mmCIF file of C-alpha atoms in Angstrom:
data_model
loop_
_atom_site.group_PDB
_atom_site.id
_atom_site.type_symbol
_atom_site.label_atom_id
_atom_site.label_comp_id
_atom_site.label_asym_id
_atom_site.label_seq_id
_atom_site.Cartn_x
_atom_site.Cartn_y
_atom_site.Cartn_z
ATOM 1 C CA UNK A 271 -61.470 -56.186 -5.020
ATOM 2 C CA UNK A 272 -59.054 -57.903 -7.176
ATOM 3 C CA UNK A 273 -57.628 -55.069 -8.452
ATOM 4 C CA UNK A 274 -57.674 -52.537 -5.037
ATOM 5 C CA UNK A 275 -55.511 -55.164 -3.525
ATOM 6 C CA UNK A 276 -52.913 -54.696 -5.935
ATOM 7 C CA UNK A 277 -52.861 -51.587 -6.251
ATOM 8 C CA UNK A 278 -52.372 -51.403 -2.824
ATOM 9 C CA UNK A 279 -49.336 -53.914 -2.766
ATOM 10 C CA UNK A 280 -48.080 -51.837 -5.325
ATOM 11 C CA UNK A 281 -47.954 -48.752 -3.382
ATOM 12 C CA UNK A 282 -46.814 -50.528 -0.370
ATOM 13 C CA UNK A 283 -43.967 -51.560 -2.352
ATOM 14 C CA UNK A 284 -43.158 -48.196 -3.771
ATOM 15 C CA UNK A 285 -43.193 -46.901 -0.675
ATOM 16 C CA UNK A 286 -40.989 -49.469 1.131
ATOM 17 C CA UNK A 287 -38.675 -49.345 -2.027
ATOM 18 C CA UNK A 288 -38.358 -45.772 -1.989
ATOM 19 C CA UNK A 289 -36.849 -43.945 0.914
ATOM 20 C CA UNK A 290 -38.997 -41.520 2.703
ATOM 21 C CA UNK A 291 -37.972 -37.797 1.649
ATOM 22 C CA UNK A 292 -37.316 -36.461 5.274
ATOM 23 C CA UNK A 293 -34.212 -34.971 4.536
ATOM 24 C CA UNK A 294 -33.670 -30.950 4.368
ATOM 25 C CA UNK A 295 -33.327 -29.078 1.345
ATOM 26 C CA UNK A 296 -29.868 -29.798 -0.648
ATOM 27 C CA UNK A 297 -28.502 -26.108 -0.601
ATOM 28 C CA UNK A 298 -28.898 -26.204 3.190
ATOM 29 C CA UNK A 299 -26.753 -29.491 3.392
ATOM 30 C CA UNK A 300 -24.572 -28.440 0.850
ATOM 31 C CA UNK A 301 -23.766 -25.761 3.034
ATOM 32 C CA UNK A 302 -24.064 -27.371 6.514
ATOM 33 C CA UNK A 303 -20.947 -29.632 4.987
ATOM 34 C CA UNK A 304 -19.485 -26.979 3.449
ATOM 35 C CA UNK A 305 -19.014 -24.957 7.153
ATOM 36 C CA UNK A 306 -18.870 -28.057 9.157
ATOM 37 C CA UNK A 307 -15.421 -28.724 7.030
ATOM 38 C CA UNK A 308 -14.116 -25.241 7.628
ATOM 39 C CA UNK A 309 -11.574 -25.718 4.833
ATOM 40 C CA UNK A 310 -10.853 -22.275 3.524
ATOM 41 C CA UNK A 311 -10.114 -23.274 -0.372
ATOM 42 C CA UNK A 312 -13.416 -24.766 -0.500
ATOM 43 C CA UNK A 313 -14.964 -28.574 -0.576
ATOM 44 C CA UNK A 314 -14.965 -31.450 -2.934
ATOM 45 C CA UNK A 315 -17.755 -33.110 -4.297
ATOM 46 C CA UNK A 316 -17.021 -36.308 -3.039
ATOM 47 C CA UNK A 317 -16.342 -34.692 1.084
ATOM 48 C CA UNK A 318 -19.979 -33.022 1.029
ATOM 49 C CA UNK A 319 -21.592 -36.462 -0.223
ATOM 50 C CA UNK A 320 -19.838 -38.453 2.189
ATOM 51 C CA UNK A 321 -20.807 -35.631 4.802
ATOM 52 C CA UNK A 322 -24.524 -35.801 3.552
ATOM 53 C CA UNK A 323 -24.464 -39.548 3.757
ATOM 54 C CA UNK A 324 -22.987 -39.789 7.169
ATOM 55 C CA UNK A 325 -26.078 -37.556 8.665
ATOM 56 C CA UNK A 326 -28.907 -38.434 6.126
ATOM 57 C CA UNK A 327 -28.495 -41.349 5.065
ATOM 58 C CA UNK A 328 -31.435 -42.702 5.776
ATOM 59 C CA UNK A 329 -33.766 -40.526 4.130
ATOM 60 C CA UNK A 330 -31.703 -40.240 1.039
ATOM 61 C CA UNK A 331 -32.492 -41.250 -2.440
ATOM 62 C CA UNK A 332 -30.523 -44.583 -4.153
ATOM 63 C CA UNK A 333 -29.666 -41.656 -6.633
ATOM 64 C CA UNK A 334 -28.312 -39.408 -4.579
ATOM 65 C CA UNK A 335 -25.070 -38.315 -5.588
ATOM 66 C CA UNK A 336 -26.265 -37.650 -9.379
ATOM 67 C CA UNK A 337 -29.271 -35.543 -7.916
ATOM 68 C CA UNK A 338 -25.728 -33.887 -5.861
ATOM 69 C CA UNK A 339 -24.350 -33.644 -8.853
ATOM 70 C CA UNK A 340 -27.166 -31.665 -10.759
ATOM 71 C CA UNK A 341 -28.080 -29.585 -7.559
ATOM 72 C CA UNK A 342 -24.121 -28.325 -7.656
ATOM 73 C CA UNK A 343 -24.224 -27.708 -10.691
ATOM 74 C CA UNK A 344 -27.798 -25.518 -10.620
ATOM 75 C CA UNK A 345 -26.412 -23.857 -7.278
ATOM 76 C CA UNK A 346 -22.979 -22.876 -8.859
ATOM 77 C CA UNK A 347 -25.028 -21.117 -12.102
ATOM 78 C CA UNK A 348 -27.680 -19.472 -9.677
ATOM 79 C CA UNK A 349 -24.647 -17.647 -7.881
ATOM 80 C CA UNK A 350 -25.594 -19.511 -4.459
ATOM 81 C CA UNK A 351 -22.100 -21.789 -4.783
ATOM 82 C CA UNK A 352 -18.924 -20.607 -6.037
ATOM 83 C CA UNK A 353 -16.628 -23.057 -8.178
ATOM 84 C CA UNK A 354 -12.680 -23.332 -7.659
ATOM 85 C CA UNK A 355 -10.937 -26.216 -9.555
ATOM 86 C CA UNK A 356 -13.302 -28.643 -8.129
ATOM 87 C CA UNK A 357 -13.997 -27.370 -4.690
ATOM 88 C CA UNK A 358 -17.050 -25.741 -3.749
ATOM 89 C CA UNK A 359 -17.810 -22.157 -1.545
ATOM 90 C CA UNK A 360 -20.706 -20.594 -0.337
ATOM 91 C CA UNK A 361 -20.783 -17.478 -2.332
ATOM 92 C CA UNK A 362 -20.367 -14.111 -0.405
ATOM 93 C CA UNK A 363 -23.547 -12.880 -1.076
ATOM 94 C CA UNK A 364 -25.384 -15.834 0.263
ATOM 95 C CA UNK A 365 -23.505 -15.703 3.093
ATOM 96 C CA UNK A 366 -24.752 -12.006 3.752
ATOM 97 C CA UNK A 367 -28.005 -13.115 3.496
ATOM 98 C CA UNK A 368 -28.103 -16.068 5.598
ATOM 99 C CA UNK A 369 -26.057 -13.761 7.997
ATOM 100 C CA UNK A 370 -29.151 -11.261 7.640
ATOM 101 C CA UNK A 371 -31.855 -13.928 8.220
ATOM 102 C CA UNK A 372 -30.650 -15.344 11.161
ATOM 103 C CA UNK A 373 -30.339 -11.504 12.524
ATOM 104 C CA UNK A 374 -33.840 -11.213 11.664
ATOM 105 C CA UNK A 375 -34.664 -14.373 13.329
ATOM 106 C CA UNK A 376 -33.263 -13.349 16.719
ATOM 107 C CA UNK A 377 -35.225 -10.324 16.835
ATOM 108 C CA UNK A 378 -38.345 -12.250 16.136
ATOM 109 C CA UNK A 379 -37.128 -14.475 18.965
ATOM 110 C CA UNK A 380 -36.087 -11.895 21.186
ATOM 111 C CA UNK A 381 -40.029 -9.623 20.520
ATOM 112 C CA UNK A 382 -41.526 -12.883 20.658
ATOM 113 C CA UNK A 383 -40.361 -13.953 24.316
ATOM 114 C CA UNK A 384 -41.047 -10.346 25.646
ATOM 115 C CA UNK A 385 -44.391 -10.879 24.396
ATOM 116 C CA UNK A 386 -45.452 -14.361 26.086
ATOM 117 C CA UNK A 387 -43.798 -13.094 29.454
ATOM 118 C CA UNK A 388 -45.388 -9.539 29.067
ATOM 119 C CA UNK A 389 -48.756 -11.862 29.415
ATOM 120 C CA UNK A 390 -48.447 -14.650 30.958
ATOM 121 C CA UNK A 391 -48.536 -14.447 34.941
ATOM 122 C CA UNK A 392 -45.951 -14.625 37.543
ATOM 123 C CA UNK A 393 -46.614 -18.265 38.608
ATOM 124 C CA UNK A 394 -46.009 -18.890 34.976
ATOM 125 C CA UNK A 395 -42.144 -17.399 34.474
ATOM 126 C CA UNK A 396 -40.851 -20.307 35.571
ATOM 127 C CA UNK A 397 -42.483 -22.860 33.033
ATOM 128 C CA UNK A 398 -40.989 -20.446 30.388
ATOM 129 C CA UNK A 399 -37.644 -21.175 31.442
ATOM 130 C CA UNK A 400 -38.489 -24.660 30.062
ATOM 131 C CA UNK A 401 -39.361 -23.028 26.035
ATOM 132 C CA UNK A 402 -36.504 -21.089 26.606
ATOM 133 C CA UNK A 403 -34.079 -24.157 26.674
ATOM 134 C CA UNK A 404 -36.169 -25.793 23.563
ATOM 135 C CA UNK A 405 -35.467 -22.504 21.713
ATOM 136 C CA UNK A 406 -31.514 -23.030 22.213
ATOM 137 C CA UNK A 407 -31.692 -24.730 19.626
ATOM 138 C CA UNK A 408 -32.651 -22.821 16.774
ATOM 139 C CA UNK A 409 -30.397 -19.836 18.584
ATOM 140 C CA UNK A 410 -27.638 -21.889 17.894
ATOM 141 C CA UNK A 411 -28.211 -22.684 14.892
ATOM 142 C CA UNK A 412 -28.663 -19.003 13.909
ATOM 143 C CA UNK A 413 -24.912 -18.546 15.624
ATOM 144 C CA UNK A 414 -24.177 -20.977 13.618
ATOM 145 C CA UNK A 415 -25.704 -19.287 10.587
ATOM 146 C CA UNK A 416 -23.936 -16.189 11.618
ATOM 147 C CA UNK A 417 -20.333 -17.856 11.155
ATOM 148 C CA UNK A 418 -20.563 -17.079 7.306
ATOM 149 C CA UNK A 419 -21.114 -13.143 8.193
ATOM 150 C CA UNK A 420 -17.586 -13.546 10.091
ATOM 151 C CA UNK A 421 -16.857 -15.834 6.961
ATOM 152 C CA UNK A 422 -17.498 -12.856 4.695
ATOM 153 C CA UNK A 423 -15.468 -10.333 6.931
ATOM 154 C CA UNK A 424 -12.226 -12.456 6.826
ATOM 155 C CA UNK A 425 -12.604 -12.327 3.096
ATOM 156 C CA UNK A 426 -13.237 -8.680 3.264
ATOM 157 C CA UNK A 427 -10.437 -8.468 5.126
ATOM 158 C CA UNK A 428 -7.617 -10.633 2.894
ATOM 159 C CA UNK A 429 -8.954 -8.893 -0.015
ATOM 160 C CA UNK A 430 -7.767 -5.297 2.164
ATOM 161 C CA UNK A 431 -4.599 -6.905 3.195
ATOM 162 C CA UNK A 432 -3.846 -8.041 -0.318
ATOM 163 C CA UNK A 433 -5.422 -4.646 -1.780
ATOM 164 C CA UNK A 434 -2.773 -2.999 0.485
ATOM 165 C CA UNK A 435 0.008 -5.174 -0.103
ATOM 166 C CA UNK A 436 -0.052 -4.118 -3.480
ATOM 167 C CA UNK A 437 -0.080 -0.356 -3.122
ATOM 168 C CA UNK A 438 2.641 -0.796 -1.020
ATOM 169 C CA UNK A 439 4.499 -2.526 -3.760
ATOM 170 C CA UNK A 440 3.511 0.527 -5.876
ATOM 171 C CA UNK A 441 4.681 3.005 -3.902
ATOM 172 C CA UNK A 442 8.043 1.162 -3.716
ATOM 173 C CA UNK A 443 8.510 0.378 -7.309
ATOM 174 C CA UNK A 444 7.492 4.175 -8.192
ATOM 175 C CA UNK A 445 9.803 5.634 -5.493
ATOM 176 C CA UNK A 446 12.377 3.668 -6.694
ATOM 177 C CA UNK A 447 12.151 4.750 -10.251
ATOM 178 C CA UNK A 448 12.016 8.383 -9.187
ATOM 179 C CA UNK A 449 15.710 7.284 -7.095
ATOM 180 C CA UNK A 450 16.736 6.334 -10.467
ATOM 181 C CA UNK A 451 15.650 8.813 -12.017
ATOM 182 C CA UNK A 452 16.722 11.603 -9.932
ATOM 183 C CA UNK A 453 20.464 9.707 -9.427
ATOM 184 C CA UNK A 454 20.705 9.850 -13.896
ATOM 185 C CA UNK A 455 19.688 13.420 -13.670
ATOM 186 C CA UNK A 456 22.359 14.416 -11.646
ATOM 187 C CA UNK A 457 25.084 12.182 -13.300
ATOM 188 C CA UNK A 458 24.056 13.671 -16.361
ATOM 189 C CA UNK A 459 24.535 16.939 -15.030
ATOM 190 C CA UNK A 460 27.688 16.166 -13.741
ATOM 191 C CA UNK A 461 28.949 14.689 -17.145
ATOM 192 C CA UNK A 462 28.055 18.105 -18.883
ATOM 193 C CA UNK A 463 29.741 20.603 -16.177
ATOM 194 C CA UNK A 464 33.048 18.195 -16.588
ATOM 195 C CA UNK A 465 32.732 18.942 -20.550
ATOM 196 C CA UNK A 466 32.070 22.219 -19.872
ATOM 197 C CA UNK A 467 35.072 22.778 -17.924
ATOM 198 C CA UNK A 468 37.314 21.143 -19.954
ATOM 199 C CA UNK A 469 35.715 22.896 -23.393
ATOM 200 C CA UNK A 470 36.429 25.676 -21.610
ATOM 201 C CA UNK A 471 40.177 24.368 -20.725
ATOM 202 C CA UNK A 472 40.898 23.636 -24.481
ATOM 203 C CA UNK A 473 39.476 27.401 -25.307
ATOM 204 C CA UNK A 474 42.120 29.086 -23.160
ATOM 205 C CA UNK A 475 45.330 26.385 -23.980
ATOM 206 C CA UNK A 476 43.748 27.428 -27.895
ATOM 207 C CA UNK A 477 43.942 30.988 -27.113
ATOM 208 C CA UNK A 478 47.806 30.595 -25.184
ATOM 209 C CA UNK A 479 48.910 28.847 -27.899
ATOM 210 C CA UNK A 480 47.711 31.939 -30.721
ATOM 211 C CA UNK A 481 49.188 33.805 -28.139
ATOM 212 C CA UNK A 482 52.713 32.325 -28.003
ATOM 213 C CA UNK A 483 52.729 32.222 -31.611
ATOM 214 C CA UNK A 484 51.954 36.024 -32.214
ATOM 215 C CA UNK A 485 54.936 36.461 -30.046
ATOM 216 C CA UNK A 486 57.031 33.932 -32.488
ATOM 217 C CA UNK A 487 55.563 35.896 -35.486
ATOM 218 C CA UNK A 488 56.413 38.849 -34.174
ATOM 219 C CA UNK A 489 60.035 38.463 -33.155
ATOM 220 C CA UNK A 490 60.659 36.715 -36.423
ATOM 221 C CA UNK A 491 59.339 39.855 -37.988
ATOM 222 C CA UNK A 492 61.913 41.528 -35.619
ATOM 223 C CA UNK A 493 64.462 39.758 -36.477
ATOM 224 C CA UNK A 494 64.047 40.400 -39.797
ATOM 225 C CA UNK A 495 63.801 44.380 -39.526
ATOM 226 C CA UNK A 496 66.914 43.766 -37.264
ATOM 227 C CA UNK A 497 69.064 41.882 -40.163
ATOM 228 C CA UNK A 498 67.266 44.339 -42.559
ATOM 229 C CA UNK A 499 68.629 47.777 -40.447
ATOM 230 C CA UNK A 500 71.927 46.245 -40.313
ATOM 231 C CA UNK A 501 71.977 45.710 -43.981
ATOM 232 C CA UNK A 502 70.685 48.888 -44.522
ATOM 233 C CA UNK A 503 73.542 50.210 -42.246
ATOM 234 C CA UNK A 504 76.364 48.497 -44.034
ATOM 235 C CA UNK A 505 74.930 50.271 -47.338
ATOM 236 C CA UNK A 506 74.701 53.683 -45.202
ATOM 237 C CA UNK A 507 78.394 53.445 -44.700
ATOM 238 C CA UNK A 508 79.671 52.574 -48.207
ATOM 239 C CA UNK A 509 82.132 55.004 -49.074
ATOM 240 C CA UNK A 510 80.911 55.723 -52.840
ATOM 241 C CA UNK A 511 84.168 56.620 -53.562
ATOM 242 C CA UNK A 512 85.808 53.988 -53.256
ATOM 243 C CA UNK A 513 83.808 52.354 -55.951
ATOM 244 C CA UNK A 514 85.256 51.998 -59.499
ATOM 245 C CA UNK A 515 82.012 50.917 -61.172
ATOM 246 C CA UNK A 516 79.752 53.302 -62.172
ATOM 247 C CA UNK A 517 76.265 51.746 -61.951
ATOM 248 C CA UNK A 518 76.771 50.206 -58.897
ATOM 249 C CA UNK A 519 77.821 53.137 -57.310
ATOM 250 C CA UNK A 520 74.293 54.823 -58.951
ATOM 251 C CA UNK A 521 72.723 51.727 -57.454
ATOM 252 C CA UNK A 522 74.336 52.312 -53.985
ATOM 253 C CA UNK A 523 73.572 55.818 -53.678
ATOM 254 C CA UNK A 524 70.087 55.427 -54.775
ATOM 255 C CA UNK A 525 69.553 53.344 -52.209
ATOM 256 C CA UNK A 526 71.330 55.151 -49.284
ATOM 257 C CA UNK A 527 68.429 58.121 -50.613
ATOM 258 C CA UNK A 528 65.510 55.765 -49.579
ATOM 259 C CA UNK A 529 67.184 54.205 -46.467
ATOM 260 C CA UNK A 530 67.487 58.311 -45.048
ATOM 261 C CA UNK A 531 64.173 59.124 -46.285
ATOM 262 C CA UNK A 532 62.268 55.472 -44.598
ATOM 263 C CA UNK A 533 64.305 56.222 -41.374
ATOM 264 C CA UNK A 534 63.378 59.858 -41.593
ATOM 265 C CA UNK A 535 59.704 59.030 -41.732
ATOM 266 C CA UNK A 536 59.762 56.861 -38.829
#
């Protein structure tokens, strides 16, 4: 009897040491604090247990924030949480299925209440209305649920916005190049017409200037047969006579021969 007794003030005081475990499961506290904060970069550690404290704090454990701790952690590596420089998320994907269970859950509802009024009596509508305003509850709380689908669309959403944002920006950079481009193009083809034009400039002053000195060339060479037919004149009218010396009066005549033959020829 001895030893019943304290075994059963040993239980009694493990059981009044320990705190009853009442409260829900972590994940859905996590993320009741999580959505209940509605900040958009995501929740500390510290915010969601101060959150879980201020609504369960009676049926927590004395260890509670390293069990928090641990549970993060686990949910973070299991894809359920997602981890930005010390803030927490509910991941997309569980928010598409939490979305998708409390879907299912109004349906259930919903077939459910057709059901009991399909068989129950007249007389006995009206009592329903009374399990219809106990079941608010759980509707709400599937509305509630339903938040992270709408959570999950904004994302969607940004992520379009910012997907778009930075086409745009493509398109701009891109058509700007091809302004560029175009613009050296045709500066480039300007540059070579102007070098055309004036290679073609210095071709014909080139060719004016051979030109003008053929014609020098050629009244030098004028002038010379000019000074050369008057020569050849004075030596036409030499009166051989007249000259004393007998070799240059050969010389003269000789050469008075050739001048009528050249002329003669012409």
């Amino acid at each position: 009897m001895a030893i019943s007794k304290k075994n059963t003030t040993r239980k009694t005081s493990s059981s009044s040491s320990s705190p009853s475990n009442l409260h829900p499961p972590y994940l859905q506290m996590i993320s009741e604090a999580i959505t209940t904060m509605k900040d958009l970069a995501g929740s500390s550690q510290p915010a969601i247990a101060k959150f879980i404290e201020a609504n369960y704090s009676a049926s927590l454990p004395t260890n509670f924030k390293k069990i928090l701790s641990a549970q993060l952690k686990r949910f973070v590596k299991s894809g359920k949480l997602v981890k930005v420089k010390n803030l927490y998320k509910i991941s997309p994907s569980e928010k598409v299925k939490k979305a998708a269970n409390s879907v299912e859950n109004k349906t259930e509802m919903k077939k459910s209440v057709k059901n009991v009024t399909a068989k129950t009596p007249v007389f006995q509508i009206q009592s329903g209305s009374f399990a219809s305003s106990q079941s608010e509850s759980p509707i709400s709380a599937s509305l509630e649920l339903s938040s992270f689908s709408l959570n999950t669309n904004e994302e969607n959403v940004g992520g379009a916005s910012t997907k778009r944002s930075i086409g745009l920006k493509k398109a701009k950079l891109k058509r700007k190049n091809d302004e560029e481009s175009q613009k050296f193009i045709e500066t480039f083809n300007d540059e070579n017409q102007q070098l055309l034009e004036i290679l073609k400039s210095g071709c014909k002053v080139r060719q004016q200037f051979f030109e003008i000195k053929m014609l020098r060339t050629q009244n030098e060479l004028k002038k010379l047969s000019l000074i050369e037919y008057r020569e050849e004149n004075k030596i036409l009218l030499k009166d051989l006579n007249s000259i004393s010396n007998p070799i240059v009066r050969d010389f003269l005549q000789n050469e008075q021969i050739r001048i009528l033959q050249k002329r003669s020829q012409q």
